[in-house]
Each structure stands twice: as structure tokens, then as C-alpha cells.
XYZ file of C-alpha atoms in Angstrom:
689
model
C 98.051 93.719 -53.820
C 96.509 94.581 -57.177
C 97.845 93.113 -60.425
C 98.358 96.633 -61.733
C 100.687 97.483 -58.852
C 102.609 94.239 -59.302
C 103.030 95.008 -63.006
C 104.236 98.520 -62.180
C 106.858 97.247 -59.722
C 108.138 94.596 -62.147
C 108.388 97.273 -64.840
C 110.364 99.478 -62.445
C 112.916 96.729 -61.816
C 113.367 96.263 -65.538
C 113.667 100.000 -66.096
C 116.352 100.478 -63.465
C 118.721 98.440 -65.606
C 118.659 101.210 -68.233
C 119.318 104.027 -65.784
C 122.628 105.310 -64.486
C 122.914 104.483 -60.821
C 125.734 102.187 -59.799
C 128.664 101.210 -57.633
C 131.991 99.572 -58.410
C 132.755 96.308 -56.712
C 135.866 96.901 -54.628
C 137.467 93.511 -54.894
C 136.468 89.908 -55.331
C 133.366 88.132 -54.061
C 132.372 89.852 -50.857
C 135.715 91.429 -50.020
C 135.212 95.108 -49.475
C 138.633 95.236 -47.888
C 141.196 92.462 -48.077
C 142.988 93.638 -44.964
C 142.026 91.180 -42.278
C 141.013 88.403 -44.671
C 142.811 85.105 -44.318
C 142.372 82.328 -46.840
C 142.377 78.965 -45.128
C 142.976 77.128 -48.389
C 139.528 76.484 -49.911
C 137.570 78.434 -47.307
C 137.726 82.190 -46.874
C 137.340 83.110 -43.208
C 136.841 86.746 -42.357
C 138.737 87.532 -39.208
C 138.752 90.298 -36.706
C 142.114 91.581 -37.963
C 144.230 93.989 -35.978
C 143.046 96.860 -38.154
C 139.570 96.192 -36.797
C 139.492 97.672 -33.318
C 136.000 96.493 -32.421
C 135.226 92.781 -31.927
C 133.442 91.279 -34.917
C 132.402 87.944 -36.332
C 131.965 87.293 -40.039
C 130.960 84.458 -42.308
C 131.355 84.523 -46.052
C 132.168 82.559 -49.154
C 132.240 78.772 -49.027
C 131.961 78.704 -45.247
C 128.641 80.569 -45.378
C 127.352 78.329 -48.169
C 128.282 75.221 -46.197
C 125.670 75.951 -43.540
C 122.272 74.265 -43.884
C 120.676 77.691 -43.622
C 117.475 78.579 -45.410
C 117.324 82.172 -44.161
C 119.711 84.741 -42.689
C 118.324 83.995 -39.219
C 119.429 80.351 -39.542
C 123.017 81.398 -40.328
C 123.229 83.956 -37.506
C 122.615 81.211 -34.944
C 126.271 80.197 -35.364
C 127.668 83.470 -33.999
C 128.791 83.671 -30.380
C 126.659 85.838 -28.092
C 123.636 85.812 -30.429
C 120.231 84.337 -29.615
C 117.567 83.736 -32.261
C 113.898 83.470 -31.364
C 112.398 81.064 -33.875
C 108.659 80.409 -33.871
C 108.994 77.368 -36.115
C 108.941 76.379 -39.755
C 109.993 78.102 -42.950
C 107.506 80.960 -42.541
C 107.786 81.414 -38.782
C 108.892 84.729 -37.282
C 112.636 84.886 -36.544
C 114.197 87.721 -34.535
C 117.732 88.207 -33.193
C 119.012 89.349 -29.825
C 122.707 90.112 -29.229
C 124.225 89.718 -25.784
C 120.741 89.750 -24.181
C 120.147 93.479 -24.692
C 116.898 92.960 -26.596
C 115.890 92.693 -30.237
C 115.133 96.410 -30.534
C 118.763 97.278 -29.754
C 119.956 95.468 -32.888
C 120.591 97.441 -36.047
C 120.259 95.436 -39.265
C 121.933 96.899 -42.374
C 121.392 95.682 -45.914
C 124.130 96.734 -48.319
C 125.201 99.517 -45.971
C 121.818 101.115 -45.178
C 119.676 100.220 -42.178
C 116.477 98.209 -42.431
C 113.881 100.047 -40.374
C 110.676 99.143 -38.566
C 109.368 102.101 -36.609
C 106.194 100.177 -35.749
C 107.699 97.546 -33.449
C 111.470 97.830 -33.949
C 111.903 94.185 -34.943
C 113.340 92.935 -38.217
C 112.150 89.473 -39.246
C 115.355 87.955 -40.607
C 113.423 84.934 -41.812
C 112.344 87.068 -44.784
C 115.889 87.309 -46.112
C 116.964 84.289 -48.131
C 120.530 83.037 -48.103
C 120.387 82.596 -51.862
C 121.489 86.188 -52.601
C 123.583 86.880 -49.485
C 127.325 87.098 -49.948
C 128.472 87.808 -46.394
C 127.133 88.327 -42.874
C 128.999 90.366 -40.259
C 128.041 90.851 -36.608
C 129.501 93.741 -34.604
C 129.218 94.492 -30.921
C 129.091 98.224 -30.316
C 129.709 99.426 -33.883
C 132.011 98.637 -36.789
C 135.547 100.010 -36.807
C 135.286 102.130 -39.943
C 134.463 105.655 -38.753
C 133.593 106.679 -42.317
C 129.918 105.778 -41.988
C 126.489 107.423 -41.558
C 125.411 108.674 -38.147
C 122.745 105.947 -38.036
C 125.479 103.300 -37.900
C 126.588 104.667 -34.538
C 123.079 104.383 -33.069
C 122.734 100.709 -32.077
C 124.114 98.494 -29.316
C 124.937 95.826 -31.881
C 124.745 95.604 -35.653
C 124.283 92.976 -38.345
C 125.569 93.804 -41.816
C 124.127 91.793 -44.711
C 125.950 92.112 -48.004
C 124.194 90.897 -51.140
C 126.050 89.484 -54.097
C 127.597 91.992 -56.497
C 128.576 91.275 -60.106
C 132.130 90.129 -60.837
C 133.339 89.361 -64.372
C 136.534 87.919 -65.744
C 138.089 89.292 -68.912
C 136.193 86.902 -71.194
C 132.664 87.350 -69.863
C 130.045 90.096 -69.960
C 127.132 88.073 -68.571
C 126.661 85.826 -65.530
C 123.556 83.665 -65.273
C 122.706 81.375 -62.373
C 119.638 79.288 -61.648
C 118.934 77.384 -58.424
C 116.148 74.975 -57.567
C 115.511 73.682 -54.046
C 112.982 71.119 -52.939
C 112.501 68.924 -49.914
C 110.461 68.501 -46.773
C 107.368 70.607 -46.024
C 106.410 70.386 -49.748
C 109.071 72.977 -50.458
C 109.369 74.515 -53.921
C 112.041 77.228 -54.103
C 113.394 78.305 -57.507
C 115.597 81.383 -57.905
C 117.443 83.071 -60.750
C 120.266 85.593 -60.956
C 121.241 87.634 -64.003
C 124.310 89.901 -64.084
C 125.566 91.982 -66.997
C 128.541 94.237 -67.617
C 126.957 97.265 -69.302
C 130.195 99.236 -69.661
C 133.716 98.867 -68.218
C 132.526 100.986 -65.280
C 128.907 99.862 -64.894
C 127.425 96.488 -63.894
C 123.795 95.456 -63.525
C 122.149 92.631 -61.578
C 118.623 91.249 -61.295
C 117.623 88.416 -58.985
C 114.302 86.820 -58.226
C 113.086 84.056 -55.940
C 109.842 82.204 -55.252
C 109.083 80.192 -52.101
C 106.113 77.914 -51.607
C 105.704 75.462 -48.765
C 102.865 73.803 -46.870
C 104.850 74.150 -43.649
C 103.417 70.867 -42.376
C 105.769 68.760 -40.300
C 105.342 66.030 -37.677
C 106.411 66.772 -34.122
C 106.298 65.270 -30.691
C 104.858 67.387 -27.908
C 106.196 66.291 -24.566
C 106.392 67.865 -21.127
C 108.405 66.475 -18.221
C 108.239 67.835 -14.677
C 111.685 69.293 -13.993
C 112.022 68.150 -10.383
C 110.363 64.719 -10.362
C 111.040 63.680 -13.948
C 107.448 62.508 -14.332
C 105.784 62.940 -17.744
C 103.002 65.520 -17.778
C 101.908 64.712 -21.353
C 103.328 63.117 -24.457
C 101.692 63.115 -27.881
C 102.494 63.376 -31.581
C 100.831 65.590 -34.168
C 101.378 67.483 -37.421
C 102.040 71.214 -37.397
C 99.291 73.062 -39.272
C 98.786 76.546 -40.751
C 102.496 77.112 -41.262
C 102.312 77.562 -45.033
C 104.054 80.347 -46.933
C 103.844 81.756 -50.432
C 106.496 84.436 -51.011
C 108.149 86.279 -53.876
C 111.336 88.387 -53.888
C 112.655 90.615 -56.654
C 115.877 92.588 -56.350
C 117.748 94.784 -58.806
C 120.895 96.865 -58.612
C 123.461 98.858 -60.539
C 127.116 98.999 -59.529
C 129.560 101.401 -61.096
C 132.458 103.763 -60.512
C 133.480 107.313 -61.231
C 136.842 109.030 -60.970
C 138.127 108.242 -57.432
C 134.682 107.132 -56.340
C 131.923 104.533 -56.395
C 128.123 104.633 -56.386
C 125.211 102.197 -56.418
C 121.440 101.976 -56.545
C 119.238 99.115 -55.405
C 115.532 98.317 -55.524
C 114.003 95.540 -53.406
C 110.516 94.033 -53.346
C 109.125 91.246 -51.146
C 105.549 89.983 -51.103
C 104.243 87.103 -48.986
C 101.207 85.429 -47.522
C 101.721 83.052 -44.656
C 99.862 81.163 -42.011
C 100.598 81.737 -38.342
C 100.610 78.326 -36.646
C 100.438 79.905 -33.190
C 101.239 78.454 -29.796
C 99.889 75.096 -28.671
C 97.908 76.007 -25.552
C 94.612 74.839 -24.037
C 94.835 71.698 -26.200
C 94.394 73.750 -29.388
C 96.612 72.281 -32.119
C 95.566 74.324 -35.121
C 95.229 78.078 -35.581
C 93.705 80.026 -38.454
C 95.511 83.385 -38.284
C 97.011 84.745 -41.507
C 99.531 87.472 -42.298
C 100.312 89.349 -45.492
C 103.530 91.348 -45.905
C 104.659 93.667 -48.675
C 108.051 95.347 -48.357
C 109.514 97.693 -50.934
C 112.516 99.982 -50.781
C 114.846 101.917 -53.049
C 118.252 102.997 -51.842
C 121.403 104.488 -53.240
C 124.913 105.346 -52.116
C 127.681 107.559 -53.484
C 131.264 107.737 -52.215
C 134.116 109.838 -53.600
C 137.562 111.035 -52.707
C 137.053 114.757 -53.367
C 140.529 115.905 -52.396
C 143.720 114.314 -51.150
C 142.583 114.245 -47.522
C 138.820 114.545 -47.915
C 136.187 111.883 -48.711
C 132.408 112.211 -48.884
C 129.679 109.584 -48.667
C 125.998 110.175 -49.459
C 123.198 107.667 -48.773
C 119.464 107.877 -49.450
C 116.512 105.523 -49.050
C 112.745 105.310 -49.385
C 110.838 102.345 -47.878
C 107.167 101.384 -47.915
C 106.020 98.452 -45.753
C 102.523 96.989 -45.574
C 101.270 94.305 -43.190
C 97.834 92.771 -42.747
C 96.951 90.490 -39.827
C 93.763 88.422 -39.858
C 92.308 86.351 -37.043
C 89.008 84.921 -38.320
C 88.421 82.865 -35.166
C 85.357 84.459 -33.580
C 85.660 82.222 -30.490
C 88.677 84.346 -29.562
C 88.351 87.796 -31.132
C 87.819 88.635 -34.781
C 90.693 90.864 -35.919
C 91.445 92.226 -39.361
C 94.062 94.974 -39.004
C 96.334 96.590 -41.576
C 99.432 98.667 -40.940
C 101.355 100.746 -43.462
C 104.573 102.547 -42.662
C 106.832 104.692 -44.790
C 110.382 105.885 -44.279
C 112.464 108.590 -45.947
C 116.163 108.643 -45.078
C 119.179 110.690 -46.129
C 122.763 110.865 -44.897
C 125.995 112.745 -45.599
C 129.318 111.617 -44.106
C 132.526 113.659 -44.374
C 135.921 112.163 -43.544
C 139.049 114.293 -43.314
C 142.563 112.950 -42.733
C 144.486 115.332 -40.501
C 147.566 113.150 -40.989
C 148.467 109.588 -41.843
C 147.706 108.632 -38.265
C 144.592 110.679 -37.503
C 141.174 110.773 -39.221
C 137.977 112.551 -38.252
C 134.454 112.045 -39.566
C 131.340 114.198 -39.324
C 128.041 112.562 -40.330
C 124.557 114.043 -40.435
C 121.407 111.989 -41.029
C 117.725 112.766 -41.310
C 114.921 110.225 -41.110
C 111.136 110.613 -41.385
C 108.757 107.788 -40.411
C 104.974 107.494 -40.617
C 102.505 104.772 -39.608
C 98.841 104.408 -40.574
C 96.412 101.666 -39.537
C 92.734 100.739 -39.552
C 92.978 99.797 -35.861
C 90.151 101.382 -33.857
C 91.307 104.334 -31.775
C 94.737 104.414 -33.403
C 96.381 107.790 -33.943
C 98.636 108.238 -36.978
C 102.162 109.103 -35.718
C 104.944 110.866 -37.595
C 108.546 110.878 -36.360
C 111.301 113.295 -37.402
C 114.776 112.088 -36.415
C 117.990 114.070 -36.861
C 121.349 112.519 -36.039
C 124.800 114.097 -35.882
C 127.915 112.016 -35.236
C 131.473 113.205 -34.704
C 134.122 110.483 -34.675
C 137.900 110.251 -34.664
C 140.395 107.436 -35.261
C 144.082 107.418 -34.325
C 146.643 104.876 -35.548
C 149.673 105.116 -33.261
C 151.411 101.941 -34.359
C 150.870 99.390 -31.640
C 147.978 101.391 -30.228
C 144.835 102.222 -32.196
C 141.980 104.302 -30.794
C 138.545 105.426 -31.897
C 136.006 107.659 -30.217
C 132.617 108.986 -31.237
C 129.782 111.073 -29.888
C 126.274 110.846 -31.310
C 123.546 113.450 -30.993
C 119.994 112.205 -31.578
C 117.104 114.646 -31.820
C 113.568 113.251 -32.161
C 110.321 115.144 -32.673
C 106.918 113.526 -33.097
C 103.499 114.557 -34.318
C 100.182 112.735 -34.527
C 96.936 113.151 -36.393
C 93.637 111.876 -35.013
C 93.540 108.913 -37.345
C 90.817 106.540 -36.164
C 90.126 108.238 -32.839
C 86.794 109.785 -31.922
C 86.390 113.478 -31.176
C 86.229 112.778 -27.440
C 89.581 110.955 -27.417
C 92.865 112.752 -26.928
C 95.476 112.637 -29.685
C 98.712 113.768 -28.066
C 102.217 113.139 -29.348
C 105.155 111.950 -27.278
C 107.477 114.743 -26.122
C 110.650 115.586 -28.025
C 113.835 113.750 -27.110
C 117.405 115.091 -27.335
C 120.155 112.626 -26.405
C 123.976 112.776 -26.498
C 125.730 109.392 -26.293
C 129.498 108.634 -26.363
C 131.593 105.602 -27.309
C 135.316 104.807 -26.997
C 137.350 101.920 -28.457
C 140.996 100.913 -28.355
C 143.224 98.090 -29.537
C 146.796 97.340 -28.494
C 149.348 94.969 -30.036
C 151.993 94.325 -27.365
C 154.424 92.239 -29.455
C 156.012 92.817 -32.836
C 156.330 89.196 -33.943
C 153.415 87.489 -32.158
C 150.027 88.104 -33.765
C 148.300 89.014 -30.500
C 146.016 91.998 -30.008
C 144.109 93.260 -26.976
C 140.945 95.339 -27.276
C 138.441 97.163 -25.125
C 135.464 99.441 -25.571
C 132.751 101.336 -23.770
C 129.540 102.487 -25.401
C 126.454 104.272 -24.117
C 123.508 104.216 -26.494
C 119.712 104.028 -26.369
C 116.725 103.002 -28.413
C 113.609 105.092 -28.828
C 110.217 103.606 -27.892
C 108.532 102.195 -30.986
C 105.249 103.486 -32.391
C 103.504 100.473 -30.826
C 105.081 101.253 -27.435
C 103.838 104.829 -27.597
C 100.564 104.766 -29.496
C 99.053 101.283 -29.711
C 95.386 101.601 -28.779
C 94.788 101.307 -25.010
C 98.295 99.924 -24.432
C 100.726 102.595 -25.607
C 102.180 105.192 -23.255
C 103.387 108.503 -24.738
C 105.376 109.267 -21.564
C 107.857 106.437 -22.114
C 111.544 107.306 -21.809
C 114.273 105.907 -24.104
C 115.725 102.524 -23.144
C 119.473 102.836 -22.423
C 122.349 100.373 -22.650
C 125.843 100.694 -21.167
C 128.361 98.275 -22.712
C 131.815 97.369 -21.391
C 134.036 94.935 -23.320
C 137.554 93.544 -22.850
C 138.948 90.977 -25.270
C 141.884 89.542 -27.155
C 142.723 87.740 -30.394
C 145.644 85.486 -31.203
C 146.484 83.878 -34.533
C 149.213 81.453 -35.530
C 150.284 80.067 -38.917
C 152.313 76.841 -39.348
C 153.646 76.526 -42.895
C 153.728 72.914 -44.084
C 152.139 71.524 -40.897
C 148.910 69.540 -40.666
C 147.392 72.301 -38.521
C 148.230 75.041 -41.003
C 146.482 77.905 -39.211
C 144.507 78.549 -36.059
C 142.919 81.569 -34.476
C 141.418 82.194 -31.040
C 139.480 85.227 -29.875
C 137.584 85.882 -26.683
C 135.634 88.764 -25.160
C 134.508 89.432 -21.619
C 131.633 91.883 -21.302
C 129.260 93.587 -18.935
C 126.072 95.218 -20.217
C 123.443 97.160 -18.335
C 119.991 97.904 -19.722
C 118.039 100.582 -17.846
C 114.617 102.133 -18.353
C 113.686 98.842 -20.021
C 110.234 99.025 -21.588
C 107.950 96.256 -20.341
C 104.200 95.607 -20.357
C 102.541 95.732 -16.929
C 98.910 95.240 -15.859
C 96.819 98.391 -16.118
C 94.732 98.892 -13.015
C 93.079 95.771 -11.586
C 92.164 94.233 -14.946
C 94.201 91.167 -15.857
C 93.603 91.672 -19.593
C 94.494 95.369 -19.821
C 98.134 96.345 -20.099
C 100.307 99.423 -20.425
C 103.929 99.927 -21.463
C 106.169 101.235 -18.658
C 109.879 102.054 -18.056
C 110.515 99.796 -15.082
C 112.944 97.196 -16.389
C 116.571 96.883 -15.244
C 118.818 94.103 -16.577
C 122.506 93.321 -16.027
C 124.401 90.968 -18.349
C 127.779 89.398 -17.666
C 129.182 87.173 -20.349
C 132.072 85.511 -22.166
C 132.320 84.793 -25.897
C 134.979 82.447 -27.277
C 135.529 81.737 -30.986
C 138.168 79.420 -32.492
C 139.031 78.753 -36.156
C 141.211 75.816 -37.229
C 142.495 74.920 -40.712
C 144.032 71.506 -41.444
C 145.922 70.410 -44.562
C 145.653 66.626 -44.728
C 147.227 64.124 -47.137
C 145.659 63.357 -50.529
C 144.504 66.939 -51.097
C 142.016 66.790 -48.233
C 141.254 70.101 -46.543
C 139.494 70.382 -43.173
C 138.180 73.564 -41.554
C 136.570 73.815 -38.127
C 134.968 76.793 -36.416
C 133.722 76.592 -32.809
C 131.932 79.234 -30.741
C 130.918 79.248 -27.075
C 128.971 81.764 -24.989
C 128.327 82.044 -21.270
C 125.817 84.638 -20.109
C 124.350 85.549 -16.754
C 121.582 87.952 -17.786
C 119.771 88.907 -14.591
C 116.531 90.813 -14.128
C 116.812 93.437 -11.361
C 113.436 95.049 -12.013
C 111.726 96.196 -8.817
C 108.099 95.101 -8.579
C 105.344 96.257 -6.253
C 104.108 92.746 -5.490
C 106.480 91.370 -2.775
C 105.886 87.737 -3.752
C 106.607 88.470 -7.394
C 109.649 90.512 -6.392
C 110.969 87.580 -4.391
C 110.872 85.054 -7.243
C 111.922 87.340 -10.124
C 114.603 89.647 -8.657
C 117.990 88.464 -9.907
C 116.491 85.763 -12.118
C 117.841 84.870 -15.556
C 115.775 86.783 -18.119
C 113.450 84.827 -20.454
C 114.958 82.478 -23.051
C 118.592 83.377 -22.338
C 120.645 80.221 -21.647
C 123.647 80.287 -19.371
C 125.587 78.148 -21.851
C 125.347 77.934 -25.639
C 127.665 77.072 -28.498
C 128.091 75.899 -32.061
C 130.504 74.013 -34.313
C 130.893 74.373 -38.075
C 133.130 71.914 -39.901
C 133.778 71.179 -43.542
C 135.989 68.691 -45.325
C 136.832 69.041 -48.996
C 138.324 66.608 -51.468
C 138.653 67.983 -54.980
C 135.098 68.721 -56.180
C 133.412 67.012 -53.204
C 132.482 68.772 -49.987
C 131.009 67.442 -46.739
C 129.707 69.825 -44.075
C 128.586 69.237 -40.501
C 127.197 71.845 -38.132
C 126.031 71.613 -34.532
C 124.154 74.024 -32.271
C 123.649 73.688 -28.510
C 121.403 75.842 -26.320
C 121.496 75.084 -22.602
C 118.813 75.207 -19.971
C 116.862 78.433 -19.567
C 113.578 79.801 -18.278
C 110.659 81.317 -20.184
C 110.124 83.855 -17.396
C 112.273 85.875 -14.991
C 110.686 83.808 -12.270
C 113.200 80.970 -12.368
C 110.853 78.377 -10.900
C 110.293 74.766 -12.062
C 107.057 75.674 -13.875
C 109.004 78.029 -16.170
C 111.955 75.720 -16.862
C 112.944 75.075 -20.485
C 115.179 72.082 -21.138
C 118.335 72.283 -23.271
C 118.209 71.462 -26.954
C 120.708 70.745 -29.699
C 120.613 69.991 -33.417
C 123.006 68.469 -35.922
C 122.895 69.262 -39.630
C 124.731 67.439 -42.405
C 125.176 68.278 -46.078
C 127.163 66.969 -49.024
C 127.782 68.627 -52.377
C 129.686 68.170 -55.582
C 130.691 70.685 -58.229
C 130.631 69.487 -61.830
C 131.971 71.450 -64.751
C 130.707 70.720 -68.256
C 131.898 72.985 -71.058
C 130.850 76.518 -70.044
C 128.439 75.334 -67.373
C 129.112 74.946 -63.661
C 126.743 72.529 -61.893
C 126.358 72.043 -58.165
C 124.345 69.220 -56.643
C 123.780 69.196 -52.884
C 121.782 67.220 -50.362
C 121.010 68.359 -46.817
C 119.721 66.636 -43.714
C 118.615 68.992 -40.951
C 118.101 67.888 -37.358
C 119.991 64.730 -38.231
C 119.331 63.032 -34.876
C 115.576 63.739 -35.059
C 115.505 65.807 -31.852
C 112.253 67.146 -30.390
C 112.820 70.700 -29.234
C 111.368 74.185 -28.871
C 113.150 77.513 -29.181
C 110.082 79.330 -27.827
C 107.582 77.714 -25.437
C 104.704 75.887 -27.180
C 106.209 76.399 -30.661
C 107.578 72.953 -31.603
C 110.339 72.884 -34.195
C 110.620 70.442 -37.128
C 112.069 66.986 -36.630
C 114.447 65.464 -39.193
C 113.935 67.056 -42.610
C 115.615 67.056 -46.000
C 116.509 69.343 -48.882
C 117.916 68.824 -52.378
C 119.604 71.688 -54.233
C 120.539 71.911 -57.893
C 122.273 74.988 -59.281
C 123.510 75.804 -62.769
C 125.829 78.713 -63.485
C 126.904 80.090 -66.828
């Protein structure tokens, strides 16, 4: 990226502070709504309160900070029913899959507006640092608040990331915070946050972060035959070409108007990273590189227009650039660039028919384009219109919500890089109507027990790569559908004055079906030519269990523990033409989905000292639907430990923390042939004024 463009973007972030776009912070740090928030002494745990019909999991405040998480993807690993594909290191690709429905069925929202990627549908959550994240919420189906854009209804599962918003006490008009992190992999990671109260109704924030790391780490590469236990190979090496050099700049205004709020945000991310690649054919070092540049501006306005009528308006423009370079001529020299743009607008209208009944009508429009220098690539354009009608009824013990979403997609293409003899046809238009229904029932007046259930039918459109990638895409692809069924409960108990002061247990039983699944299949008789086809069929049966415990111990010692467990049988029922392949894959567990997985987060606090321990377990799984010994992947687990102390000196608040990740020095892989780091360290120093 040119220096002139960088200068222009930096100037824009400075200029936005003098303009009038903003939103009021609703409450304290991260609490958009205090209903359903329980304070377990020093740790704020967001719970799936009875008001919230749909099952959810949330982490925020001190509990979120206690995790040894460098990126959002690291933190999401601790949620039940969520699988993270991690290709290793600080700069490695990290994608999320919820309840085995596929990464493309996940909607990721940043400060209330979806992050898009029309090219391949995947959001790399490794790009989002934990340094500026205030809360993370994971919803199955969709969130309970019907007052939302139509786009929010359009995913099988959603992740909501909420960045920090300015909060001032009566004596302050400026907040300033600086953080410096260093540690293993030659990590250098400074960040700064500046917040200012411009007027009683208008706040401004500016945050920036720089990440530099060599990405080099020692690992042990070992393979053991599953049946005999014999060692196939065992060696040690240092991971190469995993370096990253990244810069993030983020600015926002937050203000309020009469009976309303509004905000504006600008975001810029620029990085260059190495791609260490898979260790195959005894090749230990790769030379591929990737450059990313992501920029978006978004704004939101919400107002109570009349006694029973509220309106919400959202808008966004995004521009994403990616360059991939493979200079290795022994394989295939590749130097491809991709640039996509997105324009998005939404209007939501909520009307209260009575105190017990609300309805919402939302209309969205989205326009996506993708250009590339890839030979033979057409330049697609997608026009998406969405209309959602939803209702919510509060009948005392029984609460219900229902919605229906209409999605209307039209596509066009230009010839792009195709020759005159090549065809340049667009995929046909798609018009889909999808329903959802949710209910919650509280059978007892005194006992804090609630039962919940939901059904949702939704789909995801084929991505631009699925449809148009040169010699692989297939414009005749159908949408990929999911049918979700969920039955769960939550129970909470408080014991005043007891050692176990509060505990909460929630569990969900679910069945998901994915049909018309888009998979790559061989094209003709050539083993190296592929085409995308709708032939996949997957059924998922699972159980999620989450427990929160809060202990009040003698001598002002506070202990909090959160445990999560997931069981999933995610079976591939795709019918294949080859009878031998059909025999070994039909009914097999789909790739990289363990039957058993779980996590534990614990923290103990004594005055200004805090000790945190976290544990993740992923059970045995296979890297292919053919569940044969050659595809077996052994279980893995990691333990992380951190300690911190807060020190106050005059007006300054200091925090010193040390972290040890992979405490037991385990050798493991999340994805086959992508070894993860062994024991590593981090030191964090923060100063806040």
C-alpha cells in the first residue's frame, strides 16, 4: 500500500474525531442491558437470563481478560459447541465452526454490524486482537432481541464482538491507556487507547496497535500408528515462515440524542505475514506470503420515535484487499490479488402492540463486488435484499418469538480476465423464505429454572469462489441449507453467606441437518481438476453443558470456575458413486469434529493479585469422513496459567501480568501437519490514566 494512501487513512481517523457521528454508551463497561447480568463478586459473568429466550454464551469483563488469549479466536475456544481451526502461530489462519454446521454458516458481527467476506465466506478471527474487545457473545440460531437488522436473522449461529466504549466518571474527561506485550516468538506488541468526552452527550475514542513477531517456535513432529502403537517418525524442528507484521487503527464516536443513540466507527487493518504451510513430503519450510488490507466505515442510529415505535438505521462500507504470493517455481508460481467491496444499509422498525407483544419489520440491502488478476476470472457483482418480519410475546411464564426471513439474491458478471471465447455467465437468481420459532417457559415461581426450545431453517449462499473461481467454480450451485432443533434448560441458585455463593447450570440438546452441502469433487478423470457440487448431507446430534461456580472463601479470597463440555456425533451421509468410498465414508464422523471436547476457566483473586488457570481438551477425531486408522487424529489438551497484579500510584493504574501458555509443553496439532507451539511465555505491562 502506498505511503500516500496510508497518510490519507490516518488523516481520516483524526478527522472523524471532529465530526458529529456518535452513540451513547448504555451502561457500564460492556453492559448493553443489565437484565441477565449477575455479578459473582469480582467477576462479571453474563448469563443466559430468562429474558433471553435463545441459548447464548458470553464472556466479558475480568473473566475475558483472565484468559491467555492473544486473539478473539483464542477466546472463543472456551465456548461449548464451538470448534476453532487453527493453522498455528500468531499469524496463522483461525476460523470458527459452531455445532459442526460449517464455517460459512457463522455470522460474525462487530459492534452490531456483520463482517462480510463474499469471496470465501470465512472470517479470520485471528486478525481481531483481544486488546480492544470488551465482550464476546455466541448465539445458536439468533439472538433474542427481535429489534435487529434482517441480516442478523440470516445465519445458523452468530458471534457478536463488542469493542470498548468510553466511560467517564464525574471527575474525568480523558482516558488514556497504554499496553506493551512481549514474549516468545520475538513478539513486540504495543497498543494505545485514547478516549475523550467532547460534550456531555458525545464521546470519542481512538485506538491503535502494532504486532511484530518472527513466528519461530520449536516443535516435535511425531506420528504413531493408531492400531499397533509403533512410531512412524519422530523428529524436532523449528517452525519457519510464520512471521507477521500488522497494524490496526480504530476510531469511533459515541453520543446520544433525545430518546435515542447513534455511533460511527472507522476500522483499518494492514498486515504482511508468512504462510508456514503444511509439513508434507519432508518439506519443513515454505515461502508463501500473504498481504491483507481491511478497511470499513459503519454507523448506527436508534431512536424511540413515538411511545410504541422505535427505529434503527445501520450503514456500512467495506473495502478488503488480499495478495497471495507463492514464489516457489518447483510447485507453481502464483501471484494473485483479490479486492472486494461491500455496501450495506438496513432499517429496522419495532412497534409495541401492547406491553406483552412486539413486532419488528427489517429491510436490508447489500451490494458486493470482487475483482482479481487471476487468469480466466470473471468479476462478479451480487445484489442482496433481505426482509424480516418478527414477533415476540411475553406471557409471563411463557415467552415466544417467531420470525420469517425473505432473501432475494441477483448476480451479474463482467468478463474480467476471460478471453473472448470463454463464457461469462452469472449464477441464477435465488429467492428463499426461511422461518424460525423460539420459546422459553419458567415452570416455577420461586425456583430459577427455565426451559427453552427452538427450530430454525436457514441457508447460506454459495460464495464467489464456489461459483466463479477459475476452472473450479460452478454457477449452478444451490444454497446450502441447515435445519436446527434445540431443547435446553437453565437453573441458577444463590446461597447468601455460603462458601458456594452462586452456581448456574445450563444444557442444550440439539439436532442439526445440513443439506445441499457444497463440496469439491474430482472433475472428470483428472485427479488434479475439481469442481464444486451440492452433494453433501450431514447430520449432527449433540449436547452442550456449561456450569458457572462462584466461591467466597476466607481472608477475602474469591474463586470463580467455569466449565464447558460438548458431545457431538456429526455424521457424513453423503452418497458417493464409488462403492468402496461410499462404504468407508457413509456415516463417518466429519473431519476434525471430536466426539468429546471441553474447557475449564478458573480464577482466584486476593486483593490486587489474580491467578488464572484455563484448560482445553479436544478428543479423538478424524481428518477425513473415512474413519480409518490412516486418518486418525489423537486427542490433545493444553493448560494455560497467568498471574497479574494491579498497582495504583497517584492517578495512574498499573497492571503487570505474566502468562505461560501450553504449561505442560504438549505436542499437538489442531489441523493435520500444522504443529502448534510448545510452552511459550508472555509479559504484559499496562498503564492507565
